[in-house]
Amino acid sequence: MSVHVAWDENLARELIHERSGMEGAMLPILHALQNKFGYVDARAVAIIANSLNVSRAEVFGTISFYHDFKRQPPMGGTIKLCRAEACQARGAEELAAHLETTHGAKIDGGYHKGVSVETAYCLGNCALGPNALHDGEIYGALDPQSLDELYAAVARAAGARQ
């Protein structure tokens, strides 16, 4: 389970500084901030821009282009449900409908009971679809029961963190 820390500007500066000399440093920096804080705080934009000698617009554009970069602290756990062709062929859309009817969780609709379910397009595990990703772990060959179990575990973990 990912454990994020509260925004800390000094820690953010340290993470940015450690990666600012890398080729193509923007994405490693944003990933480091996302992994540490669970999101990329707006205050990090100016720090990154100054560190990489790029405009704030370029930093913001990168953050907004990749929807995996969150701009607010997480309000719970996230399940990414693969809805690419292979997973669709194996029942991903039925699982998405199941989540909505059984749990009231709308795909890409924000948090519901501490769980956000987002669309992913290919998790690289097509042979075992439909797949989902949570906390860096892929869950394959999902059916309604195993997805319910995953959803419940994520909801419990989110409740325990609050």
PDB file of C-alpha atoms in Angstrom:
ATOM      1  CA  MET A   1       0.000   0.000   0.000  1.00  0.00           C
ATOM      2  CA  SER A   2       1.325   3.420  -0.929  1.00  0.00           C
ATOM      3  CA  VAL A   3       1.872   5.767   1.949  1.00  0.00           C
ATOM      4  CA  HIS A   4       2.104   9.382   0.996  1.00  0.00           C
ATOM      5  CA  VAL A   5       3.409  12.193   3.130  1.00  0.00           C
ATOM      6  CA  ALA A   6       1.961  15.662   3.482  1.00  0.00           C
ATOM      7  CA  TRP A   7       3.334  18.352   1.179  1.00  0.00           C
ATOM      8  CA  ASP A   8       6.735  19.526   2.361  1.00  0.00           C
ATOM      9  CA  GLU A   9       8.470  22.143   0.239  1.00  0.00           C
ATOM     10  CA  ASN A  10      11.944  21.256   1.480  1.00  0.00           C
ATOM     11  CA  LEU A  11      11.404  17.590   0.671  1.00  0.00           C
ATOM     12  CA  ALA A  12      10.007  18.547  -2.739  1.00  0.00           C
ATOM     13  CA  ARG A  13      13.073  20.706  -3.428  1.00  0.00           C
ATOM     14  CA  GLU A  14      15.293  17.785  -2.451  1.00  0.00           C
ATOM     15  CA  LEU A  15      13.452  15.393  -4.794  1.00  0.00           C
ATOM     16  CA  ILE A  16      13.625  17.913  -7.627  1.00  0.00           C
ATOM     17  CA  HIS A  17      17.304  18.677  -7.040  1.00  0.00           C
ATOM     18  CA  GLU A  18      18.214  14.962  -7.030  1.00  0.00           C
ATOM     19  CA  ARG A  19      16.738  14.549 -10.509  1.00  0.00           C
ATOM     20  CA  SER A  20      17.278  17.945 -12.135  1.00  0.00           C
ATOM     21  CA  GLY A  21      20.534  16.895 -13.823  1.00  0.00           C
ATOM     22  CA  MET A  22      18.979  13.887 -15.525  1.00  0.00           C
ATOM     23  CA  GLU A  23      18.290  13.929 -19.237  1.00  0.00           C
ATOM     24  CA  GLY A  24      14.552  14.471 -19.634  1.00  0.00           C
ATOM     25  CA  ALA A  25      14.267  15.273 -15.941  1.00  0.00           C
ATOM     26  CA  MET A  26      10.690  16.579 -16.008  1.00  0.00           C
ATOM     27  CA  LEU A  27       8.914  13.224 -15.905  1.00  0.00           C
ATOM     28  CA  PRO A  28      11.205  11.616 -13.291  1.00  0.00           C
ATOM     29  CA  ILE A  29      10.692  14.686 -11.092  1.00  0.00           C
ATOM     30  CA  LEU A  30       6.930  14.608 -11.497  1.00  0.00           C
ATOM     31  CA  HIS A  31       6.838  10.863 -10.783  1.00  0.00           C
ATOM     32  CA  ALA A  32       8.986  11.337  -7.678  1.00  0.00           C
ATOM     33  CA  LEU A  33       6.664  14.059  -6.368  1.00  0.00           C
ATOM     34  CA  GLN A  34       3.571  11.997  -7.196  1.00  0.00           C
ATOM     35  CA  ASN A  35       5.018   8.932  -5.463  1.00  0.00           C
ATOM     36  CA  LYS A  36       6.020  10.862  -2.342  1.00  0.00           C
ATOM     37  CA  PHE A  37       2.990  13.139  -1.883  1.00  0.00           C
ATOM     38  CA  GLY A  38       0.328  11.331  -3.904  1.00  0.00           C
ATOM     39  CA  TYR A  39      -0.016  14.360  -6.163  1.00  0.00           C
ATOM     40  CA  VAL A  40       1.954  17.225  -7.657  1.00  0.00           C
ATOM     41  CA  ASP A  41       1.309  20.304  -5.594  1.00  0.00           C
ATOM     42  CA  ALA A  42       0.832  23.574  -7.489  1.00  0.00           C
ATOM     43  CA  ARG A  43       3.699  25.052  -5.465  1.00  0.00           C
ATOM     44  CA  ALA A  44       6.059  22.561  -7.106  1.00  0.00           C
ATOM     45  CA  VAL A  45       5.476  24.030 -10.562  1.00  0.00           C
ATOM     46  CA  ALA A  46       7.612  27.134  -9.984  1.00  0.00           C
ATOM     47  CA  ILE A  47      10.325  25.122  -8.252  1.00  0.00           C
ATOM     48  CA  ILE A  48      10.525  22.667 -11.149  1.00  0.00           C
ATOM     49  CA  ALA A  49      10.459  25.479 -13.722  1.00  0.00           C
ATOM     50  CA  ASN A  50      13.325  27.289 -12.009  1.00  0.00           C
ATOM     51  CA  SER A  51      15.312  24.101 -11.525  1.00  0.00           C
ATOM     52  CA  LEU A  52      14.982  22.974 -15.152  1.00  0.00           C
ATOM     53  CA  ASN A  53      15.063  26.469 -16.650  1.00  0.00           C
ATOM     54  CA  VAL A  54      11.736  25.980 -18.394  1.00  0.00           C
ATOM     55  CA  SER A  55       8.524  27.971 -18.210  1.00  0.00           C
ATOM     56  CA  ARG A  56       5.833  27.304 -15.650  1.00  0.00           C
ATOM     57  CA  ALA A  57       3.492  26.751 -18.592  1.00  0.00           C
ATOM     58  CA  GLU A  58       5.693  23.904 -19.809  1.00  0.00           C
ATOM     59  CA  VAL A  59       5.625  22.257 -16.387  1.00  0.00           C
ATOM     60  CA  PHE A  60       1.884  22.744 -16.051  1.00  0.00           C
ATOM     61  CA  GLY A  61       1.344  21.492 -19.604  1.00  0.00           C
ATOM     62  CA  THR A  62       3.222  18.301 -18.812  1.00  0.00           C
ATOM     63  CA  ILE A  63       1.252  17.743 -15.617  1.00  0.00           C
ATOM     64  CA  SER A  64      -2.070  18.309 -17.335  1.00  0.00           C
ATOM     65  CA  PHE A  65      -1.166  16.206 -20.391  1.00  0.00           C
ATOM     66  CA  TYR A  66      -0.653  13.041 -18.352  1.00  0.00           C
ATOM     67  CA  HIS A  67      -3.822  12.356 -16.409  1.00  0.00           C
ATOM     68  CA  ASP A  68      -1.921  10.057 -14.044  1.00  0.00           C
ATOM     69  CA  PHE A  69      -0.430  13.149 -12.418  1.00  0.00           C
ATOM     70  CA  LYS A  70      -2.865  14.287  -9.769  1.00  0.00           C
ATOM     71  CA  ARG A  71      -3.121  17.918  -8.759  1.00  0.00           C
ATOM     72  CA  GLN A  72      -4.847  17.333  -5.435  1.00  0.00           C
ATOM     73  CA  PRO A  73      -4.064  15.068  -2.506  1.00  0.00           C
ATOM     74  CA  PRO A  74      -5.669  11.646  -2.928  1.00  0.00           C
ATOM     75  CA  MET A  75      -8.947  11.151  -1.079  1.00  0.00           C
ATOM     76  CA  GLY A  76      -8.599   7.376  -0.989  1.00  0.00           C
ATOM     77  CA  GLY A  77      -7.370   4.524  -3.109  1.00  0.00           C
ATOM     78  CA  THR A  78      -7.382   4.177  -6.861  1.00  0.00           C
ATOM     79  CA  ILE A  79      -8.142   1.177  -9.029  1.00  0.00           C
ATOM     80  CA  LYS A  80      -7.214   1.480 -12.684  1.00  0.00           C
ATOM     81  CA  LEU A  81      -9.401  -0.777 -14.780  1.00  0.00           C
ATOM     82  CA  CYS A  82      -7.957  -1.668 -18.158  1.00  0.00           C
ATOM     83  CA  ARG A  83     -10.415  -0.911 -20.935  1.00  0.00           C
ATOM     84  CA  ALA A  84      -8.148  -1.555 -23.908  1.00  0.00           C
ATOM     85  CA  GLU A  85      -9.265  -3.889 -26.671  1.00  0.00           C
ATOM     86  CA  ALA A  86      -7.995  -7.170 -25.208  1.00  0.00           C
ATOM     87  CA  CYS A  87      -9.567  -6.511 -21.830  1.00  0.00           C
ATOM     88  CA  GLN A  88     -12.765  -5.316 -23.488  1.00  0.00           C
ATOM     89  CA  ALA A  89     -12.922  -8.594 -25.378  1.00  0.00           C
ATOM     90  CA  ARG A  90     -12.570 -10.426 -22.062  1.00  0.00           C
ATOM     91  CA  GLY A  91     -15.294  -8.520 -20.224  1.00  0.00           C
ATOM     92  CA  ALA A  92     -13.839  -5.230 -18.981  1.00  0.00           C
ATOM     93  CA  GLU A  93     -16.915  -3.238 -19.979  1.00  0.00           C
ATOM     94  CA  GLU A  94     -19.163  -5.657 -18.098  1.00  0.00           C
ATOM     95  CA  LEU A  95     -16.928  -5.217 -15.050  1.00  0.00           C
ATOM     96  CA  ALA A  96     -17.174  -1.442 -15.375  1.00  0.00           C
ATOM     97  CA  ALA A  97     -20.958  -1.714 -15.464  1.00  0.00           C
ATOM     98  CA  HIS A  98     -20.830  -4.085 -12.495  1.00  0.00           C
ATOM     99  CA  LEU A  99     -18.841  -1.550 -10.458  1.00  0.00           C
ATOM    100  CA  GLU A 100     -21.394   1.119 -11.193  1.00  0.00           C
ATOM    101  CA  THR A 101     -24.479  -0.955 -10.434  1.00  0.00           C
ATOM    102  CA  THR A 102     -23.065  -2.844  -7.442  1.00  0.00           C
ATOM    103  CA  HIS A 103     -20.927  -0.184  -5.779  1.00  0.00           C
ATOM    104  CA  GLY A 104     -22.125   3.070  -7.333  1.00  0.00           C
ATOM    105  CA  ALA A 105     -18.586   3.712  -8.551  1.00  0.00           C
ATOM    106  CA  LYS A 106     -18.533   5.608 -11.829  1.00  0.00           C
ATOM    107  CA  ILE A 107     -15.463   4.980 -13.935  1.00  0.00           C
ATOM    108  CA  ASP A 108     -13.428   8.209 -14.087  1.00  0.00           C
ATOM    109  CA  GLY A 109     -16.091   9.795 -11.908  1.00  0.00           C
ATOM    110  CA  GLY A 110     -13.977  10.631  -8.870  1.00  0.00           C
ATOM    111  CA  TYR A 111     -14.006   9.065  -5.429  1.00  0.00           C
ATOM    112  CA  HIS A 112     -16.890   6.996  -4.126  1.00  0.00           C
ATOM    113  CA  LYS A 113     -16.568   5.524  -0.645  1.00  0.00           C
ATOM    114  CA  GLY A 114     -12.843   6.283  -0.706  1.00  0.00           C
ATOM    115  CA  VAL A 115     -12.224   4.540  -4.024  1.00  0.00           C
ATOM    116  CA  SER A 116     -11.610   6.084  -7.395  1.00  0.00           C
ATOM    117  CA  VAL A 117     -11.884   3.828 -10.430  1.00  0.00           C
ATOM    118  CA  GLU A 118     -10.053   5.158 -13.440  1.00  0.00           C
ATOM    119  CA  THR A 119      -9.680   3.950 -16.984  1.00  0.00           C
ATOM    120  CA  ALA A 120      -6.327   2.559 -18.051  1.00  0.00           C
ATOM    121  CA  TYR A 121      -5.467   1.670 -21.598  1.00  0.00           C
ATOM    122  CA  CYS A 122      -3.360  -1.469 -21.509  1.00  0.00           C
ATOM    123  CA  LEU A 123      -1.536  -2.672 -18.444  1.00  0.00           C
ATOM    124  CA  GLY A 124       0.572  -5.056 -20.517  1.00  0.00           C
ATOM    125  CA  ASN A 125      -1.107  -8.184 -19.201  1.00  0.00           C
ATOM    126  CA  CYS A 126      -3.500  -8.804 -22.083  1.00  0.00           C
ATOM    127  CA  ALA A 127      -3.407 -12.617 -21.923  1.00  0.00           C
ATOM    128  CA  LEU A 128      -4.883 -12.530 -18.434  1.00  0.00           C
ATOM    129  CA  GLY A 129      -7.487  -9.829 -18.940  1.00  0.00           C
ATOM    130  CA  PRO A 130      -9.553  -8.214 -17.783  1.00  0.00           C
ATOM    131  CA  ASN A 131      -6.961  -6.496 -15.629  1.00  0.00           C
ATOM    132  CA  ALA A 132      -6.806  -3.814 -13.003  1.00  0.00           C
ATOM    133  CA  LEU A 133      -3.958  -2.013 -11.276  1.00  0.00           C
ATOM    134  CA  HIS A 134      -3.827  -0.929  -7.672  1.00  0.00           C
ATOM    135  CA  ASP A 135      -0.758   0.356  -5.831  1.00  0.00           C
ATOM    136  CA  GLY A 136       1.521  -0.904  -8.566  1.00  0.00           C
ATOM    137  CA  GLU A 137       0.128  -4.450  -8.475  1.00  0.00           C
ATOM    138  CA  ILE A 138      -1.713  -5.923 -11.454  1.00  0.00           C
ATOM    139  CA  TYR A 139      -4.800  -8.012 -10.791  1.00  0.00           C
ATOM    140  CA  GLY A 140      -5.559 -10.276 -13.746  1.00  0.00           C
ATOM    141  CA  ALA A 141      -8.358 -12.549 -14.880  1.00  0.00           C
ATOM    142  CA  LEU A 142     -10.838 -10.449 -12.956  1.00  0.00           C
ATOM    143  CA  ASP A 143     -14.433 -11.482 -12.596  1.00  0.00           C
ATOM    144  CA  PRO A 144     -17.177  -9.697 -10.673  1.00  0.00           C
ATOM    145  CA  GLN A 145     -16.317 -11.509  -7.435  1.00  0.00           C
ATOM    146  CA  SER A 146     -12.570 -10.821  -7.546  1.00  0.00           C
ATOM    147  CA  LEU A 147     -13.216  -7.206  -8.527  1.00  0.00           C
ATOM    148  CA  ASP A 148     -15.642  -6.872  -5.603  1.00  0.00           C
ATOM    149  CA  GLU A 149     -12.929  -8.216  -3.287  1.00  0.00           C
ATOM    150  CA  LEU A 150     -10.379  -5.761  -4.673  1.00  0.00           C
ATOM    151  CA  TYR A 151     -12.835  -2.874  -4.391  1.00  0.00           C
ATOM    152  CA  ALA A 152     -13.660  -3.791  -0.793  1.00  0.00           C
ATOM    153  CA  ALA A 153      -9.974  -4.057   0.142  1.00  0.00           C
ATOM    154  CA  VAL A 154      -9.209  -0.654  -1.358  1.00  0.00           C
ATOM    155  CA  ALA A 155     -12.239   0.883   0.393  1.00  0.00           C
ATOM    156  CA  ARG A 156     -11.168  -0.637   3.747  1.00  0.00           C
ATOM    157  CA  ALA A 157      -7.620   0.666   3.311  1.00  0.00           C
ATOM    158  CA  ALA A 158      -8.940   4.114   2.406  1.00  0.00           C
ATOM    159  CA  GLY A 159     -11.163   4.114   5.486  1.00  0.00           C
ATOM    160  CA  ALA A 160      -8.274   3.043   7.681  1.00  0.00           C
ATOM    161  CA  ARG A 161      -6.158   5.965   6.428  1.00  0.00           C
ATOM    162  CA  GLN A 162      -8.825   8.556   7.209  1.00  0.00           C
TER     163      GLN A 162
END
